[in-house]
Tab-separated table of C-alpha atoms in Angstrom:
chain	number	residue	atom	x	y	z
K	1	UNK	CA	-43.428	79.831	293.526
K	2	UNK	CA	-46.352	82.095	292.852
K	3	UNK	CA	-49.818	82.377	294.156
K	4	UNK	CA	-53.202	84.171	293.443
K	5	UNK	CA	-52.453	86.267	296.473
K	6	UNK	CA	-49.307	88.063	294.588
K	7	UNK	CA	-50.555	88.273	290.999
K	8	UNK	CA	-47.276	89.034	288.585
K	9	UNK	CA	-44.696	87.730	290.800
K	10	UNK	CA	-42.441	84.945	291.214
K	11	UNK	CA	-40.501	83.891	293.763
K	12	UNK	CA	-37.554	81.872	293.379
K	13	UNK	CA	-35.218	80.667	296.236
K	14	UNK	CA	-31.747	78.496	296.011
K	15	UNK	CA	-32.465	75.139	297.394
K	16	UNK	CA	-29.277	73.675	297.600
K	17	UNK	CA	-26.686	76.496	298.509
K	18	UNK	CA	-25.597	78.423	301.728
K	19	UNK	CA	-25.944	81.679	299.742
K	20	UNK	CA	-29.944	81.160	300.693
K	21	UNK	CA	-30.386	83.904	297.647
K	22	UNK	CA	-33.672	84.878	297.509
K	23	UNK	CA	-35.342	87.061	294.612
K	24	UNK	CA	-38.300	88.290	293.619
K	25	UNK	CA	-39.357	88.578	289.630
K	26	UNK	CA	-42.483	90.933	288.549
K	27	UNK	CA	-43.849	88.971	285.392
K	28	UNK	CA	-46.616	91.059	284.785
K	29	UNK	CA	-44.946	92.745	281.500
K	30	UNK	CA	-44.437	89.267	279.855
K	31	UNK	CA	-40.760	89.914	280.974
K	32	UNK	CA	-39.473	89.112	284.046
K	33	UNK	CA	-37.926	92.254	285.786
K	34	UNK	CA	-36.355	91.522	289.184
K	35	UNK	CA	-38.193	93.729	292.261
K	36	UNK	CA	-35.696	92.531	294.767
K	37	UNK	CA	-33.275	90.422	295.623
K	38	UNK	CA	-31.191	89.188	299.101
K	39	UNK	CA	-28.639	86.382	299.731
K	40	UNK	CA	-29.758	85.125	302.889
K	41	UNK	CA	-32.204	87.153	304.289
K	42	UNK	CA	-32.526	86.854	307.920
K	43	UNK	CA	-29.562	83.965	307.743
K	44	UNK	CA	-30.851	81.887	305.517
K	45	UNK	CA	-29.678	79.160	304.098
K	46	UNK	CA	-30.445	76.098	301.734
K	47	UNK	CA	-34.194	77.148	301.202
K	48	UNK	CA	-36.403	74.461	302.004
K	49	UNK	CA	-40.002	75.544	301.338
K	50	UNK	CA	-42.190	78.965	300.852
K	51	UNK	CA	-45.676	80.443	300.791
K	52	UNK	CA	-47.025	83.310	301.157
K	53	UNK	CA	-49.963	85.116	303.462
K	54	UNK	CA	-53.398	85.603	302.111
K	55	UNK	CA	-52.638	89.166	301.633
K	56	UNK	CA	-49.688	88.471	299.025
K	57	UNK	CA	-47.647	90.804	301.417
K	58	UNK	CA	-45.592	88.672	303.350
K	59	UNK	CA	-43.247	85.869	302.557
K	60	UNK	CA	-42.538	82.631	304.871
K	61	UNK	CA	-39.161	80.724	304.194
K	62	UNK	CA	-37.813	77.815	306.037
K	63	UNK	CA	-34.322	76.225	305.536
K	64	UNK	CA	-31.379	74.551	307.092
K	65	UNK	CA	-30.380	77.152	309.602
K	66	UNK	CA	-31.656	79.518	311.384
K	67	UNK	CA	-33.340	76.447	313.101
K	68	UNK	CA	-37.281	78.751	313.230
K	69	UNK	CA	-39.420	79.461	310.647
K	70	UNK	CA	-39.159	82.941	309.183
K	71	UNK	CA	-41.805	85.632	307.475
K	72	UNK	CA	-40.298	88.445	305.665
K	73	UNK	CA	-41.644	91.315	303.962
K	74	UNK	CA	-42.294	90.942	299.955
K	75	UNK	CA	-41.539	94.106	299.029
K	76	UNK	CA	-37.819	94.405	300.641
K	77	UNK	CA	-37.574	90.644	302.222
K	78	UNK	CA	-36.577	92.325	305.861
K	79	UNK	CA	-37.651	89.907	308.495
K	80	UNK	CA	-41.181	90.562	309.731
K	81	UNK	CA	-41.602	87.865	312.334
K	82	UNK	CA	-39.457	84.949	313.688
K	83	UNK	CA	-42.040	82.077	314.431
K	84	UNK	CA	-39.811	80.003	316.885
K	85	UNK	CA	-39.731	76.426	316.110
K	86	UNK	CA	-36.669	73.526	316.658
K	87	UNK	CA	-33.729	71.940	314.666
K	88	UNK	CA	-34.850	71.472	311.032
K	89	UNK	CA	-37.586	73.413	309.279
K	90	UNK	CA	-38.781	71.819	305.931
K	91	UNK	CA	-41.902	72.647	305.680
K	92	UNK	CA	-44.491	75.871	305.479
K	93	UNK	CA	-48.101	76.324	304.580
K	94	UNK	CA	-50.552	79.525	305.774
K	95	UNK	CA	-54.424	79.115	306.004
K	96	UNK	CA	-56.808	81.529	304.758
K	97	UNK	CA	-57.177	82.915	307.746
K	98	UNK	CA	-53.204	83.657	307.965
K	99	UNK	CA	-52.373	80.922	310.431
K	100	UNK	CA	-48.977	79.513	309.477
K	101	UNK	CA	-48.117	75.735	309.911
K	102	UNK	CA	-44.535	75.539	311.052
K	103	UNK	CA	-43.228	72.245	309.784
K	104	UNK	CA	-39.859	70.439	310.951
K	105	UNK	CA	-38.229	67.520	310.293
K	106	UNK	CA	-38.554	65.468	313.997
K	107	UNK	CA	-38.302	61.447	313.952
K	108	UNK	CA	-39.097	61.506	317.855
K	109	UNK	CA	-40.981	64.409	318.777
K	110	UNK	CA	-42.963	67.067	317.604
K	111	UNK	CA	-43.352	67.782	313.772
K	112	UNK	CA	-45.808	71.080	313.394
K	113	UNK	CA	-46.273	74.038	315.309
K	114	UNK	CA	-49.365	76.001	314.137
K	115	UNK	CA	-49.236	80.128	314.847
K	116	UNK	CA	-52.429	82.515	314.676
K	117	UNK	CA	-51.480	85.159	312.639
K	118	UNK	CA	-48.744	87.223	313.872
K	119	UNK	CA	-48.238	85.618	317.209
K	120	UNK	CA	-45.125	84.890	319.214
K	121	UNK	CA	-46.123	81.296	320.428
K	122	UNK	CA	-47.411	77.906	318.503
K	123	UNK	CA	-51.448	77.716	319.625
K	124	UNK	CA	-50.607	74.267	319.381
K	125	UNK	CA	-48.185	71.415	318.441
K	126	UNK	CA	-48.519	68.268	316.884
K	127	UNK	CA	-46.774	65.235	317.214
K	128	UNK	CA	-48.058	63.358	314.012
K	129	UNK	CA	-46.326	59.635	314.450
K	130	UNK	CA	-45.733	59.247	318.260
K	131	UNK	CA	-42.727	57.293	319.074
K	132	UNK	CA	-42.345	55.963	315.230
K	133	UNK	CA	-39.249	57.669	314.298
K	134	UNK	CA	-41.160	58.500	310.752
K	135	UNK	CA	-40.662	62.606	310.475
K	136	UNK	CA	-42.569	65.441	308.297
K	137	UNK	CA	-41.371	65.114	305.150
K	138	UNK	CA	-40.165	67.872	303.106
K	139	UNK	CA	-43.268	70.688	301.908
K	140	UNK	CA	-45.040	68.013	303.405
K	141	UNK	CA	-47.473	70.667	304.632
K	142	UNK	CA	-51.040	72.154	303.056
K	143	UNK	CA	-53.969	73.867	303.951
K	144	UNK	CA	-57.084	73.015	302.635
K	145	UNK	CA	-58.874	75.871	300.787
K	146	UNK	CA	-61.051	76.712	303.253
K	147	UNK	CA	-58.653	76.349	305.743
K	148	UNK	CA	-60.362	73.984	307.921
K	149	UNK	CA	-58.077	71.151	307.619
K	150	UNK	CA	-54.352	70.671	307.423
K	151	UNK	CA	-52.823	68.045	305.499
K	152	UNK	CA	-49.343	66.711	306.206
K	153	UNK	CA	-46.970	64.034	304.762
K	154	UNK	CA	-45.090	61.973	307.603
K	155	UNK	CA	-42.685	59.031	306.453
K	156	UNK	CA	-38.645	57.681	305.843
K	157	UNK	CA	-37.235	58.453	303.260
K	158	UNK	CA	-37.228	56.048	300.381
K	159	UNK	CA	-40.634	54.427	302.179
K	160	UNK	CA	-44.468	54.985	301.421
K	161	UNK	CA	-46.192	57.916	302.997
K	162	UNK	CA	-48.752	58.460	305.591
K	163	UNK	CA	-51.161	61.339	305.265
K	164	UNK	CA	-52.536	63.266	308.452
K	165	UNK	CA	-55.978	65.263	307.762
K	166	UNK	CA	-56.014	67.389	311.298
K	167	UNK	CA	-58.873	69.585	311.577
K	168	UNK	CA	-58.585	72.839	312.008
């Protein structure tokens, strides 16, 4: 991933592996140089989704275990916050205003926990599909750019979508 908030870098992240490897590339030469690297930061494993904070400075990951959502540092990846969620994160998106949308995969419950910037405890949590069993789907989470709306992706898999605009 990259993002206008972290000109000249890349992020990369193993998907599919329990070494949750991590690394980040400076491409600003033309030439990627690697700034740092982890294999799994904070316990980390099969890296589901990323994005970064409006300030390019910190990094959220989500992935199979731990079972909370996770914002590390860019320029070491040391864990900065814990954002506690439940059993299975798969998605992440942050708002303008640094608000973080906490996304897990829930057939019967809730599915996204949004966090003011920085805090300890959801401001709020959203059960998108009440008693459906359809769950969030995988980075089935993003902000709109002015960050006054969330959009989310709820469904089965293999079966059509349903898109949730929540307002802000």
């Amino acid at each position: 991933m990259s993002a206008p908030s972290a000109p000249g870098l890349v992020i990369a992240a193993d998907q599919h592996s329990t070494a949750g490897t991590v690394t980040v590339y400076d491409v600003t030469s033309g030439t990627s140089v690697v700034r740092t690297t982890q294999d799994n930061p904070g316990g980390i494993s099969d890296v589901g989704d990323l994005a970064l904070s409006p300030d390019g400075r910190t990094l959220f990951a989500v992935s199979g275990a731990p079972h909370h959502h996770l914002a590390f540092r860019l320029a070491d990846l040391s864990v900065e916050h814990i954002d506690p969620t439940d059993a299975y994160p798969d998605a992440v998106a942050v708002a303008p205003d640094g608000t973080v949308a906490a996304g897990i995969d829930n057939s019967y419950g809730p599915d996204v926990y949004l966090f003011p910037a920085g805090a300890d405890a959801p401001s709020q949590i959203l059960d998108l599909d009440p008693g459906s069993g359809l769950s969030l789907r995988p980075h089935g989470l993003a902000w709109s750019p002015d960050g006054s709306r969330l959009f989310a992706l709820t469904g089965k898999y293999g079966a059509a979508l349903t898109l949730h605009v929540i307002d802000a």
